[in-house]
């Protein structure tokens, strides 16, 4: 399986990083070795001094497809979850300055913790669901999918022009404002419409 991630999909997060508003979705990949599941702890890597959390709605692809039209995109996923796109912001900043790829900053081992997945039918409108991240019990990020620049079905249409989507692939849909640092000893709890989805420690 592969993990497809979208950058800069929420206006306020673009502003906090002084990034340009994209004309088309910003896309990058993480390998399957980036996955972290079952609330397993995350071990702080030695190569960064600035590890940031980015909480994101995650879509699980349910069938193979490519060149999917936006109006058919909803047929390609049944379940949604919540995840973190861990980012070594110091490495990313260096890469950005030099125009180099982001993989070392974003696609390292266990950089993609994900929750279990729930039926999308639990939500009357997927483009209006709230999600949040707590660090040590204090809210640090709150988002709502209504604020996405590119909605889920447009993201699927866009990425499927380049990558054949396969059953079990995951799509990280971008982070809202409030990304910030984590440290050893922190505990991260993610909620979707107030329902706890993940809860794990940084070790
Ligand atoms: Zn992200």
Coordinates of N, CA, C and O in Angstrom, one line a residue, residues 34-105:
X34 N 6.1 4.1 6.9 CA 5.7 5.3 7.7 C 4.5 5.0 8.6 O 4.3 5.8 9.5
X35 N 3.8 4.0 8.3 CA 2.6 3.7 9.1 C 2.9 3.4 10.6 O 3.9 2.8 10.9
X36 N 2.0 3.9 11.5 CA 2.1 3.6 12.9 C 0.6 3.4 13.3 O -0.2 4.3 13.2
X37 N 0.3 2.2 13.9 CA -1.1 1.9 14.2 C -1.3 1.5 15.6 O -0.3 1.3 16.4
X38 N -2.5 1.3 16.0 CA -2.9 0.7 17.3 C -2.4 1.4 18.5 O -2.2 0.9 19.5
X39 N -2.3 2.8 18.3 CA -1.9 3.6 19.4 C -0.5 3.2 19.9 O -0.1 3.5 21.1
X40 N 0.3 2.6 19.1 CA 1.7 2.3 19.4 C 2.4 3.6 19.7 O 2.2 4.7 19.0
X41 N 3.4 3.7 20.6 CA 4.2 4.9 20.9 C 5.0 5.3 19.7 O 5.4 4.4 18.9
X42 N 5.3 6.6 19.6 CA 6.2 7.1 18.5 C 7.5 7.4 19.2 O 7.5 8.1 20.2
X43 N 8.6 6.9 18.6 CA 9.9 7.2 19.2 C 10.5 8.4 18.5 O 10.7 8.3 17.2
X44 N 10.9 9.4 19.2 CA 11.4 10.6 18.7 C 12.7 10.4 17.9 O 13.7 9.9 18.5
X45 N 12.7 10.7 16.6 CA 13.9 10.4 15.8 C 15.1 11.3 16.2 O 14.9 12.5 16.5
X46 N 16.3 10.8 16.0 CA 17.5 11.5 16.3 C 17.9 12.6 15.3 O 18.6 13.5 15.6
X47 N 17.3 12.6 14.1 CA 17.7 13.5 13.1 C 17.0 14.8 13.0 O 17.3 15.6 12.2
X48 N 16.1 15.0 14.0 CA 15.4 16.3 14.0 C 15.4 16.9 15.4 O 15.4 16.2 16.4
X49 N 15.4 18.3 15.4 CA 15.2 19.0 16.7 C 13.8 19.7 16.7 O 13.5 20.5 17.6
X50 N 13.1 19.5 15.6 CA 11.8 20.3 15.5 C 10.8 19.4 14.8 O 10.5 19.5 13.6
X51 N 10.2 18.5 15.6 CA 9.2 17.6 15.1 C 7.8 18.2 15.3 O 7.5 18.6 16.4
X52 N 7.0 18.4 14.2 CA 5.7 19.0 14.3 C 4.6 18.0 14.1 O 4.7 17.1 13.2
X53 N 3.5 18.2 14.8 CA 2.3 17.4 14.5 C 1.4 18.1 13.5 O 1.4 19.4 13.5
X54 N 0.8 17.4 12.6 CA -0.2 17.9 11.7 C -1.3 16.9 11.7 O -1.2 15.8 11.1
X55 N -2.4 17.2 12.3 CA -3.6 16.3 12.4 C -4.4 16.4 11.1 O -4.6 17.5 10.6
X56 N -4.8 15.2 10.5 CA -5.4 15.3 9.2 C -6.5 14.2 9.1 O -6.3 13.1 9.7
X57 N -7.6 14.5 8.4 CA -8.6 13.5 8.1 C -7.9 12.6 7.0 O -7.2 13.0 6.1
X58 N -8.1 11.2 7.2 CA -7.5 10.2 6.3 C -8.6 9.4 5.7 O -9.6 9.0 6.3
X59 N -8.5 9.3 4.4 CA -9.5 8.5 3.6 C -8.8 7.2 3.2 O -7.7 7.2 2.8
X60 N -9.6 6.1 3.4 CA -9.1 4.8 3.1 C -9.7 4.4 1.7 O -10.9 4.3 1.6
X61 N -8.8 4.1 0.7 CA -9.3 3.8 -0.6 C -9.9 2.3 -0.6 O -9.2 1.4 0.0
X62 N -11.0 2.1 -1.2 CA -11.7 0.8 -1.1 C -11.7 0.0 -2.4 O -12.1 -1.1 -2.4
X63 N -11.3 0.6 -3.5 CA -11.2 -0.1 -4.7 C -10.2 0.6 -5.7 O -9.9 1.7 -5.6
X64 N -9.7 -0.2 -6.6 CA -8.7 0.3 -7.5 C -9.3 1.2 -8.6 O -10.4 1.0 -9.0
X65 N -8.5 2.3 -8.9 CA -9.0 3.2 -9.9 C -7.9 4.2 -10.3 O -7.0 4.5 -9.6
X66 N -8.1 4.7 -11.6 CA -7.2 5.8 -12.0 C -8.0 6.7 -12.9 O -9.1 6.3 -13.4
X67 N -7.5 7.9 -13.1 CA -8.3 8.9 -13.8 C -9.8 9.0 -13.4 O -10.7 9.0 -14.2
X68 N -10.0 9.0 -12.1 CA -11.3 9.1 -11.6 C -11.9 10.5 -11.7 O -11.2 11.4 -11.3
X69 N -13.1 10.6 -12.2 CA -13.8 11.9 -12.2 C -14.3 12.3 -10.8 O -14.7 11.4 -10.1
X70 N -14.3 13.5 -10.5 CA -14.8 14.0 -9.2 C -16.1 13.4 -8.8 O -16.4 13.0 -7.7
X71 N -17.0 13.4 -9.8 CA -18.4 12.9 -9.5 C -18.5 11.4 -9.2 O -19.5 11.0 -8.6
X72 N -17.5 10.7 -9.5 CA -17.4 9.2 -9.2 C -16.5 8.9 -8.0 O -16.4 7.8 -7.6
X73 N -15.8 9.9 -7.5 CA -14.7 9.7 -6.5 C -15.3 9.0 -5.3 O -14.6 8.2 -4.6
X74 N -16.5 9.4 -4.9 CA -17.1 8.9 -3.7 C -17.3 7.3 -3.7 O -17.4 6.7 -2.6
X75 N -17.2 6.8 -4.9 CA -17.4 5.3 -5.0 C -16.1 4.6 -4.6 O -16.0 3.3 -4.6
X76 N -15.0 5.3 -4.4 CA -13.7 4.7 -4.2 C -13.3 4.7 -2.7 O -12.1 4.4 -2.4
X77 N -14.2 5.2 -1.8 CA -13.8 5.1 -0.4 C -15.1 4.9 0.4 O -16.2 5.4 0.1
X78 N -15.0 4.1 1.5 CA -16.1 3.8 2.4 C -15.8 4.2 3.8 O -16.8 4.4 4.6
X79 N -14.5 4.3 4.1 CA -14.2 4.6 5.5 C -13.2 5.8 5.7 O -12.4 6.0 4.8
X80 N -13.4 6.5 6.8 CA -12.5 7.6 7.1 C -11.9 7.4 8.5 O -12.4 6.7 9.3
X81 N -10.7 8.0 8.7 CA -10.0 7.9 10.0 C -9.3 9.2 10.2 O -9.5 10.2 9.5
X82 N -8.5 9.2 11.2 CA -7.7 10.4 11.6 C -6.2 10.0 11.7 O -5.9 8.9 12.2
X83 N -5.3 10.9 11.3 CA -3.9 10.5 11.4 C -3.1 11.8 11.6 O -3.6 12.9 11.7
X84 N -1.8 11.5 11.8 CA -0.9 12.6 12.0 C 0.2 12.5 10.9 O 0.7 11.4 10.6
X85 N 0.4 13.6 10.2 CA 1.5 13.7 9.2 C 2.7 14.4 10.0 O 2.8 15.6 10.0
X86 N 3.5 13.5 10.7 CA 4.6 14.0 11.4 C 5.6 14.6 10.4 O 5.9 14.1 9.4
X87 N 6.1 15.8 10.8 CA 7.0 16.6 9.9 C 8.2 17.1 10.7 O 8.1 17.7 11.7
X88 N 9.4 16.7 10.2 CA 10.6 17.3 10.8 C 10.8 18.7 10.1 O 11.3 18.8 9.0
X89 N 10.2 19.7 10.8 CA 10.1 21.0 10.2 C 11.5 21.6 9.9 O 11.6 22.3 8.9
X90 N 12.5 21.3 10.7 CA 13.8 21.8 10.4 C 14.4 21.2 9.1 O 14.9 22.0 8.2
X91 N 14.2 19.9 8.9 CA 14.6 19.3 7.6 C 13.8 19.8 6.5 O 14.3 20.0 5.4
X92 N 12.5 20.0 6.7 CA 11.7 20.5 5.6 C 12.1 21.9 5.2 O 12.1 22.2 4.0
X93 N 12.3 22.7 6.2 CA 12.7 24.1 5.9 C 14.0 24.1 5.0 O 14.1 24.8 4.0
X94 N 15.0 23.3 5.4 CA 16.2 23.2 4.6 C 15.9 22.7 3.2 O 16.5 23.3 2.2
X95 N 15.1 21.7 3.0 CA 14.8 21.2 1.7 C 14.1 22.2 0.9 O 14.4 22.4 -0.3
X96 N 13.1 22.9 1.5 CA 12.4 24.0 0.8 C 13.3 25.1 0.2 O 13.2 25.5 -0.9
X97 N 14.3 25.5 1.1 CA 15.2 26.6 0.7 C 16.0 26.2 -0.5 O 16.3 27.0 -1.4
X98 N 16.4 24.9 -0.5 CA 17.2 24.4 -1.6 C 16.4 23.8 -2.8 O 17.0 23.3 -3.8
X99 N 15.1 23.8 -2.7 CA 14.2 23.2 -3.7 C 14.4 21.7 -3.8 O 14.2 21.2 -4.9
X100 N 14.7 21.1 -2.7 CA 14.9 19.6 -2.7 C 13.7 18.9 -2.2 O 12.8 19.5 -1.6
X101 N 13.6 17.6 -2.5 CA 12.4 16.8 -2.1 C 12.2 16.8 -0.6 O 13.2 17.0 0.2
X102 N 11.0 16.5 -0.1 CA 10.6 16.5 1.3 C 10.7 15.2 2.0 O 10.4 15.1 3.2
X103 N 11.0 14.1 1.3 CA 10.9 12.8 1.9 C 11.5 12.6 3.3 O 10.9 12.0 4.2
X104 N 12.8 13.1 3.4 CA 13.4 12.9 4.7 C 12.7 13.6 5.8 O 12.8 13.2 7.0
X105 N 12.0 14.7 5.5 CA 11.3 15.5 6.5 C 10.0 15.0 6.8 O 9.4 15.3 7.8

